PDB file of C-alpha atoms in Angstrom:
ATOM      1  CA  MET A   1      24.915  14.552 -19.917  1.00 94.00           C
ATOM      2  CA  LYS A   2      21.172  13.999 -20.263  1.00 96.00           C
ATOM      3  CA  ALA A   3      19.517  10.697 -19.572  1.00 97.00           C
ATOM      4  CA  ARG A   4      15.899   9.913 -20.331  1.00 98.00           C
ATOM      5  CA  VAL A   5      14.172   7.183 -18.354  1.00 98.00           C
ATOM      6  CA  TYR A   6      11.028   5.764 -19.978  1.00 98.00           C
ATOM      7  CA  VAL A   7       8.784   4.048 -17.462  1.00 97.00           C
ATOM      8  CA  MET A   8       5.906   1.929 -18.782  1.00 97.00           C
ATOM      9  CA  PRO A   9       3.371  -0.423 -17.233  1.00 95.00           C
ATOM     10  CA  LYS A  10       4.691  -3.945 -17.776  1.00 93.00           C
ATOM     11  CA  ALA A  11       3.213  -6.073 -20.518  1.00 88.00           C
ATOM     12  CA  GLY A  12       0.305  -7.968 -19.013  1.00 85.00           C
ATOM     13  CA  VAL A  13      -0.268  -5.401 -16.252  1.00 89.00           C
ATOM     14  CA  LEU A  14      -3.642  -3.706 -16.527  1.00 85.00           C
ATOM     15  CA  ASP A  15      -3.287  -0.076 -17.615  1.00 89.00           C
ATOM     16  CA  PRO A  16      -6.638   1.582 -16.860  1.00 86.00           C
ATOM     17  CA  GLN A  17      -5.239   4.996 -17.774  1.00 87.00           C
ATOM     18  CA  GLY A  18      -4.222   3.796 -21.237  1.00 92.00           C
ATOM     19  CA  LYS A  19      -7.636   2.181 -21.666  1.00 90.00           C
ATOM     20  CA  ALA A  20      -9.423   5.420 -20.765  1.00 90.00           C
ATOM     21  CA  ILE A  21      -7.263   7.400 -23.206  1.00 94.00           C
ATOM     22  CA  GLY A  22      -8.112   4.828 -25.902  1.00 94.00           C
ATOM     23  CA  HIS A  23     -11.839   5.280 -25.244  1.00 92.00           C
ATOM     24  CA  ALA A  24     -11.480   9.060 -25.403  1.00 94.00           C
ATOM     25  CA  LEU A  25      -9.630   8.847 -28.734  1.00 96.00           C
ATOM     26  CA  GLU A  26     -12.393   6.639 -30.057  1.00 94.00           C
ATOM     27  CA  GLY A  27     -14.901   9.263 -28.919  1.00 94.00           C
ATOM     28  CA  LEU A  28     -13.015  11.888 -30.907  1.00 96.00           C
ATOM     29  CA  GLY A  29     -13.423   9.772 -34.030  1.00 96.00           C
ATOM     30  CA  PHE A  30      -9.916   8.307 -34.232  1.00 96.00           C
ATOM     31  CA  THR A  31     -10.598   4.823 -35.451  1.00 92.00           C
ATOM     32  CA  GLY A  32      -8.111   2.000 -35.607  1.00 93.00           C
ATOM     33  CA  VAL A  33      -6.345   2.686 -32.304  1.00 95.00           C
ATOM     34  CA  LYS A  34      -5.906  -0.885 -31.159  1.00 94.00           C
ATOM     35  CA  GLU A  35      -4.263  -0.290 -27.803  1.00 93.00           C
ATOM     36  CA  VAL A  36      -2.987   2.614 -25.720  1.00 95.00           C
ATOM     37  CA  ARG A  37      -0.413   2.256 -22.942  1.00 95.00           C
ATOM     38  CA  ALA A  38       0.426   5.289 -20.828  1.00 95.00           C
ATOM     39  CA  GLY A  39       3.719   5.679 -18.987  1.00 96.00           C
ATOM     40  CA  LYS A  40       6.045   8.487 -18.023  1.00 95.00           C
ATOM     41  CA  VAL A  41       9.355   9.989 -19.053  1.00 97.00           C
ATOM     42  CA  ILE A  42      11.832  11.228 -16.462  1.00 97.00           C
ATOM     43  CA  GLU A  43      14.682  13.438 -17.662  1.00 97.00           C
ATOM     44  CA  LEU A  44      17.906  13.501 -15.699  1.00 98.00           C
ATOM     45  CA  ASP A  45      20.735  15.986 -16.149  1.00 97.00           C
ATOM     46  CA  LEU A  46      23.825  14.112 -14.960  1.00 97.00           C
ATOM     47  CA  ALA A  47      27.321  15.387 -14.159  1.00 97.00           C
ATOM     48  CA  GLU A  48      28.763  12.149 -15.563  1.00 96.00           C
ATOM     49  CA  THR A  49      30.374  12.557 -19.022  1.00 95.00           C
ATOM     50  CA  ASP A  50      30.946   8.909 -19.897  1.00 96.00           C
ATOM     51  CA  PRO A  51      27.799   7.633 -21.701  1.00 96.00           C
ATOM     52  CA  ALA A  52      28.163   4.037 -20.497  1.00 97.00           C
ATOM     53  CA  LYS A  53      28.587   5.130 -16.883  1.00 97.00           C
ATOM     54  CA  ALA A  54      25.721   7.616 -17.170  1.00 97.00           C
ATOM     55  CA  LYS A  55      23.465   4.891 -18.532  1.00 97.00           C
ATOM     56  CA  ALA A  56      24.450   2.463 -15.790  1.00 97.00           C
ATOM     57  CA  ALA A  57      23.792   5.115 -13.132  1.00 97.00           C
ATOM     58  CA  ALA A  58      20.375   5.991 -14.590  1.00 98.00           C
ATOM     59  CA  GLU A  59      19.460   2.313 -14.750  1.00 98.00           C
ATOM     60  CA  ASP A  60      20.392   1.916 -11.103  1.00 97.00           C
ATOM     61  CA  MET A  61      18.207   4.946 -10.240  1.00 97.00           C
ATOM     62  CA  ALA A  62      15.342   3.430 -12.226  1.00 97.00           C
ATOM     63  CA  ARG A  63      15.625   0.086 -10.476  1.00 96.00           C
ATOM     64  CA  ARG A  64      15.812   1.616  -7.011  1.00 94.00           C
ATOM     65  CA  LEU A  65      13.289   4.443  -7.289  1.00 95.00           C
ATOM     66  CA  LEU A  66      12.068   5.701 -10.655  1.00 97.00           C
ATOM     67  CA  ALA A  67      10.288   2.481 -11.619  1.00 96.00           C
ATOM     68  CA  ASN A  68       8.555  -0.142  -9.518  1.00 94.00           C
ATOM     69  CA  THR A  69       9.761  -3.196 -11.392  1.00 93.00           C
ATOM     70  CA  VAL A  70       6.919  -5.318 -10.021  1.00 92.00           C
ATOM     71  CA  ILE A  71       4.460  -3.371 -12.153  1.00 93.00           C
ATOM     72  CA  GLU A  72       6.613  -1.246 -14.480  1.00 95.00           C
ATOM     73  CA  SER A  73       9.388  -1.746 -16.997  1.00 96.00           C
ATOM     74  CA  PHE A  74      11.931   0.921 -17.913  1.00 98.00           C
ATOM     75  CA  ARG A  75      14.385   1.841 -20.623  1.00 98.00           C
ATOM     76  CA  VAL A  76      17.170   4.419 -20.442  1.00 98.00           C
ATOM     77  CA  GLU A  77      18.303   6.589 -23.340  1.00 97.00           C
ATOM     78  CA  ILE A  78      21.401   8.766 -23.186  1.00 95.00           C
ATOM     79  CA  ALA A  79      21.127  11.994 -25.177  1.00 84.00           C
TER      80      ALA A  79
ATOM     81  CA  MET B   1       1.287  -2.153  24.004  1.00 90.00           C
ATOM     82  CA  LYS B   2       3.631   0.626  22.980  1.00 94.00           C
ATOM     83  CA  ALA B   3       2.662   1.840  19.535  1.00 97.00           C
ATOM     84  CA  ALA B   4       4.010   4.591  17.298  1.00 97.00           C
ATOM     85  CA  ILE B   5       2.260   6.147  14.320  1.00 98.00           C
ATOM     86  CA  ILE B   6       4.598   7.614  11.730  1.00 97.00           C
ATOM     87  CA  VAL B   7       3.540  10.916  10.252  1.00 97.00           C
ATOM     88  CA  PHE B   8       4.916  11.922   6.859  1.00 97.00           C
ATOM     89  CA  PRO B   9       4.139  15.209   5.126  1.00 96.00           C
ATOM     90  CA  GLY B  10       0.730  14.486   3.595  1.00 96.00           C
ATOM     91  CA  THR B  11      -0.304  11.744   6.033  1.00 96.00           C
ATOM     92  CA  ASN B  12      -3.882  12.558   7.066  1.00 95.00           C
ATOM     93  CA  ARG B  13      -5.392   9.545   8.835  1.00 95.00           C
ATOM     94  CA  GLU B  14      -3.044   9.491  11.792  1.00 95.00           C
ATOM     95  CA  ARG B  15      -5.589  10.940  14.214  1.00 96.00           C
ATOM     96  CA  ASP B  16      -8.160   8.302  13.295  1.00 95.00           C
ATOM     97  CA  MET B  17      -5.512   5.665  13.941  1.00 97.00           C
ATOM     98  CA  ARG B  18      -4.667   7.273  17.268  1.00 97.00           C
ATOM     99  CA  ILE B  19      -8.331   7.098  18.339  1.00 97.00           C
ATOM    100  CA  ALA B  20      -8.499   3.406  17.390  1.00 97.00           C
ATOM    101  CA  LEU B  21      -5.285   2.498  19.229  1.00 97.00           C
ATOM    102  CA  LYS B  22      -6.185   4.553  22.294  1.00 97.00           C
ATOM    103  CA  ARG B  23      -9.630   2.989  22.423  1.00 95.00           C
ATOM    104  CA  ALA B  24      -8.263  -0.578  22.252  1.00 95.00           C
ATOM    105  CA  THR B  25      -5.225  -0.163  24.478  1.00 93.00           C
ATOM    106  CA  GLY B  26      -6.134   2.688  26.792  1.00 93.00           C
ATOM    107  CA  ARG B  27      -2.774   4.266  25.960  1.00 93.00           C
ATOM    108  CA  GLU B  28      -1.902   7.161  23.717  1.00 95.00           C
ATOM    109  CA  PRO B  29       0.271   6.007  20.836  1.00 97.00           C
ATOM    110  CA  LEU B  30       3.355   8.037  20.001  1.00 97.00           C
ATOM    111  CA  MET B  31       2.939  10.327  17.034  1.00 97.00           C
ATOM    112  CA  LEU B  32       6.315  10.360  15.302  1.00 96.00           C
ATOM    113  CA  PHE B  33       7.131  12.912  12.653  1.00 95.00           C
ATOM    114  CA  HIS B  34       9.207  11.301   9.929  1.00 93.00           C
ATOM    115  CA  ARG B  35      12.378  13.182  10.924  1.00 92.00           C
ATOM    116  CA  GLU B  36      12.337  11.807  14.459  1.00 93.00           C
ATOM    117  CA  PRO B  37      14.208   8.619  15.361  1.00 94.00           C
ATOM    118  CA  LEU B  38      12.260   5.447  16.074  1.00 96.00           C
ATOM    119  CA  PRO B  39      12.404   4.953  19.850  1.00 95.00           C
ATOM    120  CA  ALA B  40      13.440   1.626  21.380  1.00 94.00           C
ATOM    121  CA  GLY B  41      10.936  -0.678  23.025  1.00 94.00           C
ATOM    122  CA  LEU B  42       8.097  -0.312  20.515  1.00 96.00           C
ATOM    123  CA  ASP B  43       5.643  -3.192  20.054  1.00 96.00           C
ATOM    124  CA  LEU B  44       3.912  -1.792  16.995  1.00 97.00           C
ATOM    125  CA  VAL B  45       4.680   0.681  14.224  1.00 98.00           C
ATOM    126  CA  VAL B  46       1.750   2.023  12.234  1.00 98.00           C
ATOM    127  CA  LEU B  47       1.859   3.664   8.831  1.00 98.00           C
ATOM    128  CA  ALA B  48      -1.404   5.546   8.427  1.00 97.00           C
ATOM    129  CA  GLY B  49      -3.363   6.659   5.396  1.00 96.00           C
ATOM    130  CA  GLY B  50      -3.130   9.846   3.412  1.00 95.00           C
ATOM    131  CA  PHE B  51      -1.129  11.113   0.490  1.00 95.00           C
ATOM    132  CA  SER B  52       2.460  11.164   1.719  1.00 95.00           C
ATOM    133  CA  TYR B  53       4.655  13.506  -0.324  1.00 93.00           C
ATOM    134  CA  GLY B  54       1.683  14.278  -2.558  1.00 93.00           C
ATOM    135  CA  ASP B  55       1.787  10.760  -4.042  1.00 92.00           C
ATOM    136  CA  TYR B  56       4.627  12.010  -6.264  1.00 93.00           C
ATOM    137  CA  LEU B  57       6.168   9.453  -8.633  1.00 94.00           C
ATOM    138  CA  ARG B  58       4.027   6.588  -7.252  1.00 94.00           C
ATOM    139  CA  CYS B  59       1.880   6.366  -4.118  1.00 95.00           C
ATOM    140  CA  GLY B  60       4.190   5.642  -1.196  1.00 96.00           C
ATOM    141  CA  ALA B  61       7.397   5.752  -3.259  1.00 95.00           C
ATOM    142  CA  MET B  62       8.832   8.867  -1.620  1.00 95.00           C
ATOM    143  CA  ALA B  63       7.929   7.901   1.949  1.00 96.00           C
ATOM    144  CA  ALA B  64       9.479   4.464   1.370  1.00 96.00           C
ATOM    145  CA  GLN B  65      12.841   6.173   0.778  1.00 93.00           C
ATOM    146  CA  SER B  66      12.727   8.424   3.826  1.00 93.00           C
ATOM    147  CA  PRO B  67      15.333   7.820   6.577  1.00 93.00           C
ATOM    148  CA  ILE B  68      12.776   6.685   9.159  1.00 96.00           C
ATOM    149  CA  MET B  69      11.792   3.820   6.847  1.00 96.00           C
ATOM    150  CA  ARG B  70      15.331   2.449   7.170  1.00 96.00           C
ATOM    151  CA  GLU B  71      14.667   2.216  10.893  1.00 97.00           C
ATOM    152  CA  VAL B  72      11.249   0.675  10.253  1.00 98.00           C
ATOM    153  CA  LYS B  73      12.948  -1.969   8.080  1.00 97.00           C
ATOM    154  CA  GLU B  74      15.378  -2.722  10.904  1.00 97.00           C
ATOM    155  CA  PHE B  75      12.417  -2.941  13.289  1.00 98.00           C
ATOM    156  CA  ALA B  76      10.818  -5.424  10.859  1.00 98.00           C
ATOM    157  CA  ALA B  77      14.047  -7.442  10.651  1.00 97.00           C
ATOM    158  CA  ARG B  78      14.035  -7.703  14.453  1.00 96.00           C
ATOM    159  CA  GLY B  79      10.551  -9.215  14.248  1.00 96.00           C
ATOM    160  CA  GLY B  80       8.582  -6.058  15.037  1.00 97.00           C
ATOM    161  CA  HIS B  81       4.882  -5.770  14.246  1.00 98.00           C
ATOM    162  CA  ILE B  82       3.871  -3.245  11.580  1.00 98.00           C
ATOM    163  CA  LEU B  83       0.418  -2.227  10.385  1.00 98.00           C
ATOM    164  CA  GLY B  84       0.031  -0.255   7.150  1.00 98.00           C
ATOM    165  CA  VAL B  85      -3.368   1.047   6.106  1.00 98.00           C
ATOM    166  CA  CYS B  86      -4.143   2.591   2.708  1.00 98.00           C
ATOM    167  CA  ASN B  87      -1.159   4.850   1.953  1.00 97.00           C
ATOM    168  CA  GLY B  88       0.627   2.910   4.693  1.00 98.00           C
ATOM    169  CA  PHE B  89       0.061  -0.306   2.708  1.00 98.00           C
ATOM    170  CA  GLN B  90       1.398   1.439  -0.404  1.00 97.00           C
ATOM    171  CA  ILE B  91       4.497   2.524   1.559  1.00 98.00           C
ATOM    172  CA  LEU B  92       5.100  -1.025   2.878  1.00 98.00           C
ATOM    173  CA  ILE B  93       4.941  -2.342  -0.681  1.00 97.00           C
ATOM    174  CA  GLU B  94       7.218   0.378  -2.064  1.00 96.00           C
ATOM    175  CA  ALA B  95       9.663  -0.302   0.776  1.00 97.00           C
ATOM    176  CA  GLY B  96       9.738  -3.973  -0.188  1.00 96.00           C
ATOM    177  CA  LEU B  97       8.329  -5.120   3.159  1.00 98.00           C
ATOM    178  CA  LEU B  98       5.309  -6.678   1.432  1.00 98.00           C
ATOM    179  CA  PRO B  99       5.172  -8.124  -2.102  1.00 97.00           C
ATOM    180  CA  GLY B 100       3.230  -6.939  -5.133  1.00 96.00           C
ATOM    181  CA  GLY B 101       2.097  -3.541  -6.315  1.00 95.00           C
ATOM    182  CA  LEU B 102      -0.948  -1.270  -6.053  1.00 95.00           C
ATOM    183  CA  LEU B 103      -2.210  -0.029  -9.399  1.00 93.00           C
ATOM    184  CA  ARG B 104      -4.732   2.660 -10.235  1.00 92.00           C
ATOM    185  CA  ASN B 105      -8.270   1.419  -9.481  1.00 94.00           C
ATOM    186  CA  ALA B 106      -9.594  -0.510 -12.480  1.00 91.00           C
ATOM    187  CA  SER B 107     -12.495   1.951 -12.786  1.00 89.00           C
ATOM    188  CA  LEU B 108     -10.029   4.895 -12.690  1.00 87.00           C
ATOM    189  CA  ARG B 109     -12.316   6.364 -10.027  1.00 90.00           C
ATOM    190  CA  PHE B 110     -11.348   7.367  -6.537  1.00 94.00           C
ATOM    191  CA  LEU B 111     -13.425   5.059  -4.345  1.00 96.00           C
ATOM    192  CA  SER B 112     -14.920   6.595  -1.229  1.00 96.00           C
ATOM    193  CA  MET B 113     -17.400   4.099   0.162  1.00 96.00           C
ATOM    194  CA  ASP B 114     -17.782   1.179   2.516  1.00 97.00           C
ATOM    195  CA  CYS B 115     -16.709  -2.288   1.503  1.00 98.00           C
ATOM    196  CA  ILE B 116     -17.099  -5.657   3.186  1.00 98.00           C
ATOM    197  CA  LEU B 117     -13.994  -7.599   4.125  1.00 98.00           C
ATOM    198  CA  ARG B 118     -13.685 -11.300   4.862  1.00 98.00           C
ATOM    199  CA  VAL B 119     -11.040 -12.450   7.319  1.00 98.00           C
ATOM    200  CA  GLU B 120      -8.939 -15.013   5.458  1.00 98.00           C
ATOM    201  CA  ARG B 121      -6.627 -15.845   8.310  1.00 98.00           C
ATOM    202  CA  ALA B 122      -7.500 -15.627  11.988  1.00 97.00           C
ATOM    203  CA  GLY B 123      -5.133 -16.217  14.882  1.00 96.00           C
ATOM    204  CA  THR B 124      -2.613 -13.522  13.956  1.00 97.00           C
ATOM    205  CA  ALA B 125      -1.763 -10.476  16.062  1.00 97.00           C
ATOM    206  CA  PHE B 126      -4.028  -8.474  13.724  1.00 98.00           C
ATOM    207  CA  THR B 127      -6.960 -10.883  13.449  1.00 98.00           C
ATOM    208  CA  SER B 128      -7.105 -12.962  16.653  1.00 97.00           C
ATOM    209  CA  ARG B 129     -10.460 -11.456  17.699  1.00 97.00           C
ATOM    210  CA  TRP B 130     -12.139 -12.703  14.520  1.00 98.00           C
ATOM    211  CA  GLN B 131     -12.975 -16.200  13.291  1.00 97.00           C
ATOM    212  CA  LYS B 132     -11.684 -17.221   9.877  1.00 97.00           C
ATOM    213  CA  GLY B 133     -14.387 -16.351   7.347  1.00 98.00           C
ATOM    214  CA  ALA B 134     -15.894 -13.585   9.506  1.00 98.00           C
ATOM    215  CA  THR B 135     -16.968 -10.516   7.554  1.00 98.00           C
ATOM    216  CA  PHE B 136     -16.947  -6.879   8.603  1.00 98.00           C
ATOM    217  CA  ARG B 137     -17.620  -3.486   7.114  1.00 98.00           C
ATOM    218  CA  ALA B 138     -14.743  -1.090   6.456  1.00 98.00           C
ATOM    219  CA  PRO B 139     -14.650   2.344   4.841  1.00 97.00           C
ATOM    220  CA  MET B 140     -12.286   2.796   1.916  1.00 97.00           C
ATOM    221  CA  ALA B 141     -10.955   5.955   0.300  1.00 96.00           C
ATOM    222  CA  HIS B 142      -8.325   5.441  -2.354  1.00 96.00           C
ATOM    223  CA  GLY B 143      -7.453   5.926  -6.007  1.00 95.00           C
ATOM    224  CA  ASP B 144      -4.674   3.353  -6.220  1.00 95.00           C
ATOM    225  CA  GLY B 145      -5.737   0.215  -4.392  1.00 96.00           C
ATOM    226  CA  ASN B 146      -5.823  -2.311  -7.192  1.00 96.00           C
ATOM    227  CA  TYR B 147      -3.594  -5.061  -5.799  1.00 97.00           C
ATOM    228  CA  PHE B 148      -1.342  -6.683  -8.355  1.00 96.00           C
ATOM    229  CA  ALA B 149       1.247  -9.446  -8.179  1.00 96.00           C
ATOM    230  CA  ASP B 150       2.392 -12.051 -10.686  1.00 94.00           C
ATOM    231  CA  GLU B 151       0.636 -15.421 -10.619  1.00 95.00           C
ATOM    232  CA  ALA B 152       3.532 -17.130  -8.826  1.00 96.00           C
ATOM    233  CA  THR B 153       3.449 -14.548  -6.026  1.00 97.00           C
ATOM    234  CA  LEU B 154      -0.350 -14.783  -5.729  1.00 98.00           C
ATOM    235  CA  ASP B 155      -0.134 -18.584  -5.544  1.00 98.00           C
ATOM    236  CA  ARG B 156       2.555 -18.322  -2.883  1.00 98.00           C
ATOM    237  CA  LEU B 157       0.497 -15.838  -0.828  1.00 98.00           C
ATOM    238  CA  GLU B 158      -2.516 -18.153  -0.987  1.00 97.00           C
ATOM    239  CA  GLY B 159      -0.489 -21.317  -0.400  1.00 98.00           C
ATOM    240  CA  GLU B 160       1.251 -19.914   2.660  1.00 98.00           C
ATOM    241  CA  GLY B 161      -1.936 -18.413   4.088  1.00 98.00           C
ATOM    242  CA  LEU B 162      -0.679 -14.843   3.740  1.00 98.00           C
ATOM    243  CA  VAL B 163      -3.878 -13.342   2.342  1.00 98.00           C
ATOM    244  CA  ALA B 164      -5.314 -11.384   5.270  1.00 98.00           C
ATOM    245  CA  PHE B 165      -8.564  -9.956   3.885  1.00 98.00           C
ATOM    246  CA  ARG B 166     -10.638 -10.207   0.711  1.00 98.00           C
ATOM    247  CA  TYR B 167     -13.360  -7.952  -0.711  1.00 98.00           C
ATOM    248  CA  VAL B 168     -16.670  -9.832  -0.535  1.00 98.00           C
ATOM    249  CA  ASN B 169     -20.395  -9.196  -0.996  1.00 98.00           C
ATOM    250  CA  GLU B 170     -23.104  -9.222   1.704  1.00 96.00           C
ATOM    251  CA  ALA B 171     -23.202 -13.014   1.493  1.00 97.00           C
ATOM    252  CA  GLY B 172     -19.463 -13.230   2.118  1.00 97.00           C
ATOM    253  CA  GLU B 173     -18.623 -14.276  -1.454  1.00 97.00           C
ATOM    254  CA  ALA B 174     -15.565 -12.904  -3.251  1.00 97.00           C
ATOM    255  CA  THR B 175     -17.390 -11.752  -6.390  1.00 97.00           C
ATOM    256  CA  GLU B 176     -16.212  -9.429  -9.142  1.00 96.00           C
ATOM    257  CA  ALA B 177     -18.861  -6.853  -8.202  1.00 97.00           C
ATOM    258  CA  ALA B 178     -17.596  -6.745  -4.610  1.00 97.00           C
ATOM    259  CA  ASN B 179     -14.070  -6.109  -5.862  1.00 97.00           C
ATOM    260  CA  ARG B 180     -14.518  -2.421  -6.630  1.00 96.00           C
ATOM    261  CA  ASN B 181     -10.889  -1.530  -7.289  1.00 96.00           C
ATOM    262  CA  GLY B 182     -10.129  -4.591  -9.431  1.00 96.00           C
ATOM    263  CA  SER B 183      -7.614  -6.257  -7.095  1.00 97.00           C
ATOM    264  CA  ALA B 184      -6.116  -9.600  -8.094  1.00 97.00           C
ATOM    265  CA  ARG B 185      -8.171 -12.397  -6.512  1.00 98.00           C
ATOM    266  CA  ASN B 186     -10.160  -9.821  -4.490  1.00 98.00           C
ATOM    267  CA  ILE B 187      -7.168  -9.275  -2.202  1.00 98.00           C
ATOM    268  CA  ALA B 188      -7.639  -6.333   0.172  1.00 98.00           C
ATOM    269  CA  GLY B 189      -4.814  -7.064   2.598  1.00 98.00           C
ATOM    270  CA  ILE B 190      -1.821  -9.355   3.067  1.00 98.00           C
ATOM    271  CA  PHE B 191       0.660 -10.531   5.696  1.00 98.00           C
ATOM    272  CA  SER B 192       4.432 -10.927   5.637  1.00 98.00           C
ATOM    273  CA  PRO B 193       5.668 -14.549   5.923  1.00 98.00           C
ATOM    274  CA  ASN B 194       6.251 -14.144   9.689  1.00 97.00           C
ATOM    275  CA  LEU B 195       2.681 -12.724  10.044  1.00 98.00           C
ATOM    276  CA  ARG B 196       4.032  -9.643  11.818  1.00 98.00           C
ATOM    277  CA  ILE B 197       3.494  -7.156   9.017  1.00 98.00           C
ATOM    278  CA  CYS B 198      -0.016  -6.516   7.741  1.00 98.00           C
ATOM    279  CA  GLY B 199      -1.030  -4.115   4.991  1.00 98.00           C
ATOM    280  CA  LEU B 200      -4.538  -3.397   3.742  1.00 98.00           C
ATOM    281  CA  MET B 201      -6.293  -0.718   1.705  1.00 98.00           C
ATOM    282  CA  PRO B 202      -9.566  -0.204   3.661  1.00 98.00           C
ATOM    283  CA  HIS B 203      -9.678   1.637   6.987  1.00 98.00           C
ATOM    284  CA  PRO B 204     -10.693  -0.461  10.015  1.00 98.00           C
ATOM    285  CA  GLU B 205      -9.604   2.481  12.219  1.00 97.00           C
ATOM    286  CA  ASP B 206     -12.536   4.501  10.901  1.00 97.00           C
ATOM    287  CA  LEU B 207     -15.143   2.225  12.479  1.00 97.00           C
ATOM    288  CA  VAL B 208     -14.167   1.869  16.117  1.00 96.00           C
ATOM    289  CA  ASP B 209     -16.913   3.819  17.873  1.00 95.00           C
ATOM    290  CA  GLU B 210     -20.700   3.966  17.584  1.00 94.00           C
ATOM    291  CA  LEU B 211     -20.281   7.698  16.986  1.00 93.00           C
ATOM    292  CA  MET B 212     -18.417   6.806  13.773  1.00 93.00           C
ATOM    293  CA  GLY B 213     -21.320   4.634  12.667  1.00 94.00           C
ATOM    294  CA  GLY B 214     -20.132   1.315  14.012  1.00 96.00           C
ATOM    295  CA  THR B 215     -17.372  -0.688  15.653  1.00 97.00           C
ATOM    296  CA  ASP B 216     -16.673  -3.184  12.862  1.00 97.00           C
ATOM    297  CA  GLY B 217     -12.979  -2.346  12.772  1.00 98.00           C
ATOM    298  CA  LEU B 218     -12.392  -2.481  16.524  1.00 97.00           C
ATOM    299  CA  PRO B 219     -11.471  -6.221  16.662  1.00 98.00           C
ATOM    300  CA  MET B 220      -8.262  -5.493  14.728  1.00 98.00           C
ATOM    301  CA  PHE B 221      -7.059  -3.102  17.411  1.00 98.00           C
ATOM    302  CA  GLU B 222      -8.285  -5.299  20.256  1.00 97.00           C
ATOM    303  CA  SER B 223      -6.378  -8.184  18.645  1.00 97.00           C
ATOM    304  CA  LEU B 224      -3.228  -6.082  18.594  1.00 97.00           C
ATOM    305  CA  ALA B 225      -3.738  -4.892  22.174  1.00 96.00           C
ATOM    306  CA  GLU B 226      -4.229  -8.461  23.370  1.00 95.00           C
ATOM    307  CA  SER B 227      -1.377  -9.973  21.327  1.00 95.00           C
ATOM    308  CA  LEU B 228       1.257  -7.317  21.923  1.00 93.00           C
ATOM    309  CA  VAL B 229       1.196  -6.978  25.674  1.00 83.00           C
ATOM    310  CA  SER B 230       4.465  -5.375  26.673  1.00 64.00           C
ATOM    311  CA  ALA B 231       6.142  -5.804  29.999  1.00 40.00           C
TER     312      ALA B 231
END
C-alpha cells in the first residue's frame, strides 16, 4: 500500500524558497501569482494492507521524522 | 575536563573543535565516531559543524536519530554539558534537546563571513569568561541558520534568560542588518533551561589562535575548562 506524505512549511513560517520561486515566475512573465509555498512529497511503499492502519503508521513516521512539526505541517494520503 | 566530540558521516569541523578544546584545557578531547558508545565519566559532549548525512531530509534530522544520540539524550538527562555548533546546533534542535527550528537563511544564500555576537547571559559554563553585553567576532558558514520559534517560545526563552548570543552590529546593537540569516529576534544561540546545553550557529572554535586571525572565540572554551573541572 502506498502512502504519500506532503510536508509543507507551516502557515506563518517564512518560506524563502517559495518566495524565490515566486520572483522567478514573475521574471518569466507569469503575472498574478500571489504566493508560492514550496514543500516536499515523500512516497512510502508500506507492507500494511489496511488503509486506516497504513495512514496511522505514516502519520506517526511524519511526526517522528519526516516533518519537523515546529516549522512544518504534514498531510498523509493513502493511494 | 573530559570532553568528547561526536563525529557523524559528513561532520567536518571536528578538528577545529579539537584544537579549541585542546588549547583551553591542555587535554586532547576524545573523537568519537557515531557508532562508538559514549564512554562514562564525560564532562562535555560536543556536536561539531558540517553536513551530517548530507543534510538529507532536514539539516541534522538524520544524525538526531542515530543510536549515539540516544546516549547523548541520556547524558543530557543526567545533567551533562553539551555544546552544539552549526550543524551541531541543528542536531540538538532536531533531537528535541533545544526548542525551535532552523530555517533556510532568509536571503537563501549560504553565508560564509564573520559576524559579531553579543553575550546575552554570562555566568554559565559556556560564557563565564565574558561579561553580559560583551561582543566578539565569530566566523559563520551555514545555509540554514535562520532561527525560528513561535512567539510563546521566544518570549519564554527571553523571560527565562535562555538566549545565549545575538547577532549585533559593530556598536553592539541587534539591528536587522546585523542579522544576516534572518533569525527571530537576532538569536544566534540558546541555552536549555538548566543552562547545561548550548547551541549556536557561528563558530567560536574557529577563532582561538592568532594564527587563525584572532582569539575572539577562546573565552567560550576557557569558560568550559574552568567550569567543568573533573576530579
